[in-house]
Amino acid sequence: MSKAVAQFTVDARLHAVFEQSGESGKSFDYSQSVRTTNESVPEQQITAYLSKMQRGGHIQPFGCMIAVDELSFRNPFHTLELCVAREGFWSKGDYTVESYLDSFEEFGKPFYAILHRIDVGIVIDLEPARTEDPALSIAGAVQSQKLAVRAISHLQSLPGGDIKLLCDTVVESVRELTGYDRVMVYKFHEDEHGEVVAESKRADLEPYIGLHYPATDIPQASRFLFKQNRVRMIVDCHATTVKIVQDEALTQPLCLVGSTLRAPHGCHAQYMANMGSIASLTLAVIINGNDEDGIKGRHSMRLWGLVVGHHTSARYIPFPLRYACEFLMQAFGLQLNMELQLASQLSEKRVLRTQTLLCDMLLRDSPTGIVTQSPSIMDLVKCDGAALYYQGKYYPLGVTPTEAQIKDIVEWLLAFHGDSTGLSTDSLADAGYPGAASLGDAVCGMAVAYITSRDFLFWFRSHTAKEIKWGGAKHHPEDKDDGQRMHPRSSFKAFLEVVKSRSLPWENAEMDAIHSLQLILRDSFRDADGSNSKAVVHAPVGDLELQGMEELSSVAKEMVRLIETATAPIFAVDIEGRINGWNAKVAELTGLSVEEAMGKSLVRDIVHKQSEELADKLLLNALRGEEDKNVELRLRTFGTEHHRKDVFVVVNACSSKDYTNNIVGVCFVGQDITGQKVVMDKYIHIKSDYKAIVHSPNPLIPPIFASDENACCSEWNTAIEKLTGWSRADMIGKMLVGEIFGSCCQLKGPDAMTKFMIALHNAIGGQDTDKFPFSFFDRSGKYVQALLTANKR
């Protein structure tokens, strides 16, 4: 069972204690409750807890909510003159309906109407808007988007390799956008506890930077809600919530997961009040999860953390600005994902370099060299100590148990984990080691790799509290009830209490590094023991290699056939840039047969003079192992029928490698864009006849749409009608971001909409975007993949 799933039980228990304290009139002892949440909880209690979190039956009083049956759209729409609401739901398919923004007037008062589907119909959240609010107009909503794009551009301009700088910048941007007194970045660690890693605040407020808090402070049920509804606003934690009145025919309370008005749980509202935070805005930070967690081949998404704004008085942020903040978070998530991948790659390189050096030592020295020389096994993963137990002898490094204690640990491992290949724990006490208390705080966590049945590698970590520092932890000695009240200080104390006999958890990447070294050492130790196992394995290798070569040959022949008959132009060169691969399609386009093409120089003989420099650059990059995508090349043509007609292709270039992994050439996979190029060239030459070109029925005219200065659709040609299934009359005047691409043409995930919004606003500002990958679902639900070029005109 995963840590997150196990945490649901702990959360449910804590919730029950809070509810019982309210019913009995007793005060809720926060720290004591956190320490005693390991008790088992009945399954029905967990179900009731999750239902209460998602179907609480109350909303915040700053707006009102209506739920209607989707098929009938009965009474409330006529009562509130919501005839426009139907237009927000063109898509009746399986796609999730995004929030739909509209404002209307009832008794002269403007509202924001935010709509979403639930299991029993459609929920409309109505938020009153001030008449002077500039965001009420389309221009105002677009201005919010522009502010977000400016903040996103700032994030993207930051130097890579600095996650702290990225987090520091995003809190400043969100605080500037929203005006909250304090904005923080919360990071969730692998053991589910949280940490404040960045903060921007009013000068007189106590700092929370560096604060760690238990996993129960932000329950798993709440984290699930943040993944479903990525922006959460609480306007006033002191405000009395409003009970939802619903049809008695409904079998359960209304689902409020997607509602912008969902009331805060009593426990959370009390926590906010105790810390002096009356209003809050919480933004989910979503990154790519592990591929194995994905469903049906789709990549999973993981809640990395939250960006949270706190205000010391009631505060309302209009929906368009919250929507802009959501775009900013999507861009932040993308940027953070890249930085985390970069950090992971750098860590892997460091680990591989250390492993290589350790292996080199093993070749030159006895196995003890990995603890007696530098680098040592301590350099492989973050630890306070490490040790080798080899042939009954103990070789310790750093903070480690005594020799007597390590022998006792070895005996315990053999007795209780003898069938295992290793063990990792952040608490030897929780792992069941009887002598954990005698080790004290110095050794709490341990990772061990079995090399042979009696030889072991150990890594040790001290207690977590040694690593934790919080600037606000030592202040306010007058807070006598800190341990009982729900407050950041009591969270910090509760966290330290929970982890006092624990180390920082061992990360998956660290265990992978340990396991890799374990496999290497097993072979080395067998060799050192005079094992002849390697010679035994060599007997059938020749036969296996022959069989493998025959299979590879068969696969290679099939690959050659597929390439030769492909409808895309494909060609290849050797390391000197001479053609050694030329399929039928590129031969058809250029008029140059396979026999004639072989041996010609790509740069000097095949590509047009205008593309020579670019082709040369592609070759150099690919021969260095760097791949280029979506690069336009102009190719010469040969033969009488191709006289003076050049061919334009967009190519991806990648290196070709032999069986020893050496680069032996470059392969180009292309797409013929000659027709589109000819049309665009004509357009450039006769700009004055722009509309004639755009609306020409000529099949070579590409799909074209245009935007006015407010990011609303001002042009929608015949080709884009055919591509999307949506008519020009339906699209003109609608917002391109959210309405057209988002509601009508569904995009594949929120990240796609963020990227489209950035490209659109950059183009409006005069910054062109060329061949931007753009995919969406058309009106019938078919997935369309295209390349988008955006230019200001």
PDB file of C-alpha atoms in Angstrom, residues 205-206 237 267-279 310-313 485-491:
ATOM      1  CA  LEU A 205       4.719  39.155   9.294  1.00  0.00           C
ATOM      2  CA  GLU A 206       6.486  36.207  10.938  1.00  0.00           C
ATOM      3  CA  CYS A 237     -12.671  32.014   7.168  1.00  0.00           C
ATOM      4  CA  CYS A 267     -10.798  22.203  10.971  1.00  0.00           C
ATOM      5  CA  HIS A 268      -9.106  24.206   8.191  1.00  0.00           C
ATOM      6  CA  ALA A 269     -11.086  27.388   8.936  1.00  0.00           C
ATOM      7  CA  GLN A 270     -10.017  27.171  12.587  1.00  0.00           C
ATOM      8  CA  TYR A 271      -6.374  26.681  11.592  1.00  0.00           C
ATOM      9  CA  MET A 272      -6.544  29.770   9.337  1.00  0.00           C
ATOM     10  CA  ALA A 273      -8.066  31.884  12.090  1.00  0.00           C
ATOM     11  CA  ASN A 274      -5.424  30.755  14.614  1.00  0.00           C
ATOM     12  CA  MET A 275      -2.605  31.846  12.313  1.00  0.00           C
ATOM     13  CA  GLY A 276      -4.243  35.174  11.496  1.00  0.00           C
ATOM     14  CA  SER A 277      -4.909  34.281   7.873  1.00  0.00           C
ATOM     15  CA  ILE A 278      -8.489  35.324   7.168  1.00  0.00           C
ATOM     16  CA  ALA A 279      -8.426  34.802   3.401  1.00  0.00           C
ATOM     17  CA  HIS A 310      -2.595  34.346   2.799  1.00  0.00           C
ATOM     18  CA  HIS A 311      -4.231  37.659   3.712  1.00  0.00           C
ATOM     19  CA  THR A 312      -4.859  39.109   7.158  1.00  0.00           C
ATOM     20  CA  SER A 313      -8.310  40.387   6.157  1.00  0.00           C
ATOM     21  CA  ARG A 485      -3.850  24.909  19.016  1.00  0.00           C
ATOM     22  CA  MET A 486      -3.769  24.332  15.274  1.00  0.00           C
ATOM     23  CA  HIS A 487      -1.056  26.761  14.208  1.00  0.00           C
ATOM     24  CA  PRO A 488       2.123  26.632  12.101  1.00  0.00           C
ATOM     25  CA  ARG A 489       4.159  26.480  15.315  1.00  0.00           C
ATOM     26  CA  SER A 490       2.228  23.468  16.604  1.00  0.00           C
ATOM     27  CA  SER A 491       2.474  21.875  13.143  1.00  0.00           C
TER      28      SER A 491
END
